[in-house]
PDB file of C-alpha atoms in Angstrom:
ATOM      1  CA  MET A   1      -9.829   6.152 -10.672  1.00 74.00           C
ATOM      2  CA  GLY A   2     -10.938   5.352  -7.176  1.00 76.00           C
ATOM      3  CA  THR A   3     -14.615   5.413  -8.062  1.00 74.00           C
ATOM      4  CA  ARG A   4     -14.784   4.373 -11.727  1.00 77.00           C
ATOM      5  CA  GLY A   5     -11.658   2.267 -11.919  1.00 75.00           C
ATOM      6  CA  VAL A   6      -8.616   2.696 -14.109  1.00 78.00           C
ATOM      7  CA  ALA A   7     -10.416   1.553 -17.263  1.00 78.00           C
ATOM      8  CA  GLY A   8     -13.277   3.991 -16.631  1.00 80.00           C
ATOM      9  CA  THR A   9     -11.042   6.991 -16.009  1.00 82.00           C
ATOM     10  CA  THR A  10     -10.816   9.407 -18.919  1.00 81.00           C
ATOM     11  CA  VAL A  11      -9.352  12.858 -19.370  1.00 87.00           C
ATOM     12  CA  ARG A  12     -12.844  14.180 -19.996  1.00 87.00           C
ATOM     13  CA  GLY A  13     -14.174  12.529 -16.835  1.00 87.00           C
ATOM     14  CA  VAL A  14     -11.281  13.840 -14.738  1.00 87.00           C
ATOM     15  CA  ALA A  15     -11.756  17.338 -16.157  1.00 85.00           C
ATOM     16  CA  GLU A  16     -15.498  17.258 -15.428  1.00 86.00           C
ATOM     17  CA  GLN A  17     -15.007  15.858 -11.916  1.00 86.00           C
ATOM     18  CA  SER A  18     -12.355  18.443 -11.049  1.00 86.00           C
ATOM     19  CA  GLY A  19     -14.101  21.336 -12.768  1.00 87.00           C
ATOM     20  CA  ILE A  20     -11.228  22.183 -15.089  1.00 87.00           C
ATOM     21  CA  ALA A  21     -11.030  22.291 -18.856  1.00 85.00           C
ATOM     22  CA  ALA A  22      -9.295  19.342 -20.516  1.00 84.00           C
ATOM     23  CA  ARG A  23      -6.555  21.635 -21.823  1.00 84.00           C
ATOM     24  CA  TYR A  24      -5.556  22.418 -18.218  1.00 86.00           C
ATOM     25  CA  PHE A  25      -5.288  18.701 -17.531  1.00 86.00           C
ATOM     26  CA  TYR A  26      -2.652  18.496 -20.254  1.00 89.00           C
ATOM     27  CA  GLU A  27      -0.663  21.288 -18.626  1.00 88.00           C
ATOM     28  CA  SER A  28      -0.002  18.917 -15.721  1.00 86.00           C
ATOM     29  CA  PHE A  29      -0.071  15.484 -17.355  1.00 89.00           C
ATOM     30  CA  ALA A  30       0.949  14.158 -20.758  1.00 90.00           C
ATOM     31  CA  GLY A  31      -1.987  11.761 -20.683  1.00 89.00           C
ATOM     32  CA  ILE A  32      -4.196   9.615 -18.502  1.00 89.00           C
ATOM     33  CA  GLU A  33      -1.397   7.097 -17.899  1.00 92.00           C
ATOM     34  CA  GLU A  34       0.781   9.799 -16.355  1.00 94.00           C
ATOM     35  CA  LEU A  35      -2.095  10.772 -14.053  1.00 92.00           C
ATOM     36  CA  GLN A  36      -2.547   7.136 -13.028  1.00 91.00           C
ATOM     37  CA  LEU A  37       1.123   6.856 -12.099  1.00 94.00           C
ATOM     38  CA  ALA A  38       1.069  10.159 -10.206  1.00 94.00           C
ATOM     39  CA  VAL A  39      -1.974   9.131  -8.164  1.00 93.00           C
ATOM     40  CA  PHE A  40      -0.547   5.686  -7.406  1.00 94.00           C
ATOM     41  CA  ASP A  41       2.821   7.182  -6.434  1.00 96.00           C
ATOM     42  CA  GLN A  42       1.102   9.668  -4.117  1.00 96.00           C
ATOM     43  CA  ILE A  43      -0.740   6.823  -2.368  1.00 96.00           C
ATOM     44  CA  ALA A  44       2.462   4.751  -2.106  1.00 95.00           C
ATOM     45  CA  THR A  45       4.313   7.731  -0.636  1.00 96.00           C
ATOM     46  CA  GLU A  46       1.537   8.260   1.899  1.00 97.00           C
ATOM     47  CA  ALA A  47       1.655   4.559   2.815  1.00 95.00           C
ATOM     48  CA  ALA A  48       5.419   4.704   3.372  1.00 92.00           C
ATOM     49  CA  GLU A  49       5.187   7.912   5.403  1.00 95.00           C
ATOM     50  CA  ARG A  50       2.391   6.538   7.569  1.00 95.00           C
ATOM     51  CA  SER A  51       4.282   3.276   8.094  1.00 92.00           C
ATOM     52  CA  VAL A  52       7.470   5.006   9.177  1.00 91.00           C
ATOM     53  CA  ALA A  53       5.558   7.449  11.416  1.00 94.00           C
ATOM     54  CA  ALA A  54       3.587   4.620  13.046  1.00 92.00           C
ATOM     55  CA  LEU A  55       6.769   2.643  13.591  1.00 88.00           C
ATOM     56  CA  GLY A  56       8.499   5.637  15.156  1.00 89.00           C
ATOM     57  CA  ALA A  57       5.589   6.465  17.463  1.00 93.00           C
ATOM     58  CA  ALA A  58       5.036   2.909  18.691  1.00 89.00           C
ATOM     59  CA  PRO A  59       6.566   1.529  21.889  1.00 89.00           C
ATOM     60  CA  ASP A  60       9.737  -0.509  21.438  1.00 85.00           C
ATOM     61  CA  ASP A  61       7.849  -3.783  21.421  1.00 85.00           C
ATOM     62  CA  VAL A  62       7.503  -6.045  18.381  1.00 83.00           C
ATOM     63  CA  ARG A  63       3.748  -6.565  18.764  1.00 87.00           C
ATOM     64  CA  ALA A  64       3.060  -2.859  19.325  1.00 90.00           C
ATOM     65  CA  ARG A  65       5.211  -1.811  16.375  1.00 87.00           C
ATOM     66  CA  THR A  66       3.648  -4.410  14.097  1.00 88.00           C
ATOM     67  CA  ARG A  67       0.150  -3.378  15.169  1.00 91.00           C
ATOM     68  CA  ALA A  68       0.901   0.317  14.669  1.00 92.00           C
ATOM     69  CA  VAL A  69       2.083  -0.148  11.092  1.00 91.00           C
ATOM     70  CA  LEU A  70      -0.693  -2.559  10.104  1.00 92.00           C
ATOM     71  CA  ALA A  71      -3.333  -0.321  11.687  1.00 95.00           C
ATOM     72  CA  ALA A  72      -1.936   2.644   9.761  1.00 95.00           C
ATOM     73  CA  MET A  73      -2.241   0.695   6.505  1.00 94.00           C
ATOM     74  CA  ALA A  74      -5.761  -0.484   7.316  1.00 95.00           C
ATOM     75  CA  ASP A  75      -6.745   3.106   8.078  1.00 97.00           C
ATOM     76  CA  LEU A  76      -5.219   4.446   4.872  1.00 96.00           C
ATOM     77  CA  PHE A  77      -6.896   1.949   2.585  1.00 96.00           C
ATOM     78  CA  LEU A  78     -10.202   1.380   4.359  1.00 95.00           C
ATOM     79  CA  GLU A  79     -11.017   4.914   5.547  1.00 94.00           C
ATOM     80  CA  ASP A  80     -10.701   6.220   1.994  1.00 95.00           C
ATOM     81  CA  PRO A  81     -11.817   3.294  -0.164  1.00 94.00           C
ATOM     82  CA  ARG A  82     -10.782   5.164  -3.309  1.00 94.00           C
ATOM     83  CA  LYS A  83      -7.140   4.936  -2.253  1.00 95.00           C
ATOM     84  CA  GLY A  84      -7.579   1.290  -1.368  1.00 94.00           C
ATOM     85  CA  ARG A  85      -9.219   0.543  -4.689  1.00 93.00           C
ATOM     86  CA  ILE A  86      -6.457   2.239  -6.662  1.00 93.00           C
ATOM     87  CA  ALA A  87      -3.558   0.746  -4.698  1.00 93.00           C
ATOM     88  CA  LEU A  88      -4.913  -2.733  -3.991  1.00 93.00           C
ATOM     89  CA  VAL A  89      -7.432  -3.582  -6.705  1.00 92.00           C
ATOM     90  CA  GLU A  90      -7.098  -1.516  -9.864  1.00 90.00           C
ATOM     91  CA  SER A  91      -3.318  -1.422  -9.866  1.00 90.00           C
ATOM     92  CA  ILE A  92      -2.797  -5.167 -10.159  1.00 88.00           C
ATOM     93  CA  THR A  93      -4.724  -5.429 -13.432  1.00 88.00           C
ATOM     94  CA  SER A  94      -3.457  -2.215 -14.982  1.00 89.00           C
ATOM     95  CA  PRO A  95      -0.715  -2.491 -17.603  1.00 91.00           C
ATOM     96  CA  VAL A  96       0.395   1.005 -16.593  1.00 91.00           C
ATOM     97  CA  LEU A  97       0.360   0.482 -12.823  1.00 92.00           C
ATOM     98  CA  GLY A  98       1.322  -3.209 -12.678  1.00 92.00           C
ATOM     99  CA  PRO A  99       5.086  -2.628 -12.963  1.00 93.00           C
ATOM    100  CA  ARG A 100       4.869   0.123 -10.338  1.00 93.00           C
ATOM    101  CA  VAL A 101       3.033  -2.255  -7.966  1.00 92.00           C
ATOM    102  CA  LEU A 102       5.951  -4.676  -8.268  1.00 91.00           C
ATOM    103  CA  GLU A 103       8.452  -1.891  -7.540  1.00 92.00           C
ATOM    104  CA  GLU A 104       6.507  -0.754  -4.489  1.00 90.00           C
ATOM    105  CA  SER A 105       6.034  -4.278  -3.140  1.00 90.00           C
ATOM    106  CA  ARG A 106       9.806  -4.755  -3.425  1.00 88.00           C
ATOM    107  CA  ARG A 107      10.381  -1.464  -1.632  1.00 86.00           C
ATOM    108  CA  PHE A 108       7.925  -2.222   1.181  1.00 86.00           C
ATOM    109  CA  ALA A 109       9.282  -5.750   1.559  1.00 84.00           C
ATOM    110  CA  GLY A 110      12.778  -4.268   1.776  1.00 82.00           C
ATOM    111  CA  MET A 111      11.617  -1.858   4.476  1.00 80.00           C
ATOM    112  CA  LEU A 112      10.022  -4.742   6.373  1.00 80.00           C
ATOM    113  CA  ALA A 113      13.085  -6.970   6.112  1.00 76.00           C
ATOM    114  CA  ALA A 114      15.401  -4.106   7.131  1.00 74.00           C
ATOM    115  CA  THR A 115      13.171  -3.252  10.090  1.00 73.00           C
ATOM    116  CA  ARG A 116      13.239  -6.857  11.220  1.00 69.00           C
ATOM    117  CA  SER A 117      16.988  -7.122  10.715  1.00 63.00           C
ATOM    118  CA  SER A 118      18.141  -3.782  12.158  1.00 62.00           C
ATOM    119  CA  GLY A 119      15.056  -2.175  13.719  1.00 65.00           C
ATOM    120  CA  ASP A 120      15.180   0.593  11.126  1.00 67.00           C
ATOM    121  CA  PRO A 121      13.165   0.587   7.852  1.00 71.00           C
ATOM    122  CA  SER A 122      15.999   2.439   6.140  1.00 70.00           C
ATOM    123  CA  GLY A 123      18.565   0.149   7.743  1.00 66.00           C
ATOM    124  CA  PRO A 124      21.231  -1.918   6.041  1.00 64.00           C
ATOM    125  CA  ALA A 125      20.306  -3.938   2.992  1.00 64.00           C
ATOM    126  CA  ASP A 126      22.235  -7.002   4.159  1.00 73.00           C
ATOM    127  CA  VAL A 127      19.182  -9.126   4.873  1.00 74.00           C
ATOM    128  CA  THR A 128      18.992 -12.840   4.235  1.00 80.00           C
ATOM    129  CA  ALA A 129      17.116 -14.488   1.399  1.00 84.00           C
ATOM    130  CA  ASP A 130      14.730 -15.956   3.995  1.00 84.00           C
ATOM    131  CA  GLU A 131      13.961 -12.460   5.301  1.00 81.00           C
ATOM    132  CA  VAL A 132      13.323 -11.149   1.797  1.00 83.00           C
ATOM    133  CA  LEU A 133      11.061 -14.071   0.863  1.00 88.00           C
ATOM    134  CA  THR A 134       9.091 -13.839   4.083  1.00 87.00           C
ATOM    135  CA  ALA A 135       8.743 -10.069   3.780  1.00 86.00           C
ATOM    136  CA  ARG A 136       7.491 -10.347   0.177  1.00 89.00           C
ATOM    137  CA  PHE A 137       5.007 -13.027   1.260  1.00 92.00           C
ATOM    138  CA  LEU A 138       3.738 -10.868   4.117  1.00 91.00           C
ATOM    139  CA  ILE A 139       3.418  -7.718   2.018  1.00 91.00           C
ATOM    140  CA  GLY A 140       1.401  -9.594  -0.604  1.00 93.00           C
ATOM    141  CA  GLY A 141      -0.756 -11.238   2.036  1.00 94.00           C
ATOM    142  CA  VAL A 142      -1.563  -7.955   3.744  1.00 94.00           C
ATOM    143  CA  ALA A 143      -2.444  -6.359   0.404  1.00 95.00           C
ATOM    144  CA  HIS A 144      -4.796  -9.198  -0.496  1.00 95.00           C
ATOM    145  CA  ALA A 145      -6.384  -9.314   2.964  1.00 96.00           C
ATOM    146  CA  LEU A 146      -7.021  -5.557   2.904  1.00 96.00           C
ATOM    147  CA  SER A 147      -8.364  -5.889  -0.635  1.00 96.00           C
ATOM    148  CA  ALA A 148     -10.773  -8.636   0.466  1.00 97.00           C
ATOM    149  CA  ALA A 149     -12.053  -6.447   3.302  1.00 96.00           C
ATOM    150  CA  LEU A 150     -12.273  -3.402   1.043  1.00 95.00           C
ATOM    151  CA  GLN A 151     -14.259  -5.218  -1.639  1.00 94.00           C
ATOM    152  CA  GLY A 152     -16.580  -6.892   0.844  1.00 95.00           C
ATOM    153  CA  ASP A 153     -15.334 -10.397   0.031  1.00 96.00           C
ATOM    154  CA  VAL A 154     -14.980 -10.899   3.764  1.00 96.00           C
ATOM    155  CA  ARG A 155     -16.934  -8.973   6.352  1.00 96.00           C
ATOM    156  CA  VAL A 156     -14.699  -8.085   9.247  1.00 96.00           C
ATOM    157  CA  GLU A 157     -14.389  -5.203  11.654  1.00 96.00           C
ATOM    158  CA  ARG A 158     -11.227  -3.132  11.268  1.00 95.00           C
ATOM    159  CA  GLU A 159      -9.914  -4.046  14.740  1.00 96.00           C
ATOM    160  CA  HIS A 160     -10.370  -7.754  14.118  1.00 97.00           C
ATOM    161  CA  LEU A 161      -8.709  -7.465  10.712  1.00 97.00           C
ATOM    162  CA  VAL A 162      -5.693  -5.746  12.282  1.00 96.00           C
ATOM    163  CA  ASP A 163      -5.582  -8.381  15.064  1.00 96.00           C
ATOM    164  CA  VAL A 164      -5.520 -11.195  12.495  1.00 96.00           C
ATOM    165  CA  LEU A 165      -2.836  -9.472  10.417  1.00 94.00           C
ATOM    166  CA  VAL A 166      -0.680  -8.880  13.507  1.00 92.00           C
ATOM    167  CA  ASP A 167      -0.977 -12.544  14.517  1.00 92.00           C
ATOM    168  CA  LEU A 168      -0.042 -13.666  10.998  1.00 91.00           C
ATOM    169  CA  PHE A 169       2.894 -11.269  10.868  1.00 86.00           C
ATOM    170  CA  LEU A 170       4.216 -12.386  14.221  1.00 86.00           C
ATOM    171  CA  GLY A 171       3.633 -16.031  13.365  1.00 86.00           C
ATOM    172  CA  ALA A 172       5.839 -15.731  10.291  1.00 80.00           C
ATOM    173  CA  ASN A 173       9.343 -16.620  11.268  1.00 65.00           C
ATOM    174  CA  LEU A 174      11.487 -13.825   9.903  1.00 52.00           C
ATOM    175  CA  ARG A 175      14.769 -15.525  10.619  1.00 47.00           C
ATOM    176  CA  ARG A 176      17.956 -13.605  11.052  1.00 43.00           C
TER     177      ARG A 176
END
């Protein structure tokens, strides 16, 4: 999926690439759609875990915390372009993955809004509509910026990309 795209991923291709017989594929997955969801969910879980770990390890300073999380996301999606392609490019056009992308963007926006409101990504859900809207806007913007860098639409060094994303994040007024 990360090299041939969702449309180019077949059970036969997966079996050949992994060195297993197709029948063994079906012992783990009902079909290619189930594999697509499992791979996407694994990447989303890794993104959430890295975000929370980066947030927890960063100094108690808004800029440092923001930078830590955005750098962790840039590393995840740019260091292994297959993960970036699946999560940021292929998923938005896939009828199977599209609904899951919406769920995950809601979840990540909720984590962002809760972090801003309470300092804790698993904090209370009593955030304002402004916080939710701004968080959704920021999550979408980061995804598209990382996608542009990943696909070569914009040539930018990782550090500069993270700097720009941090400035945009901090410039967005997440009101309380």
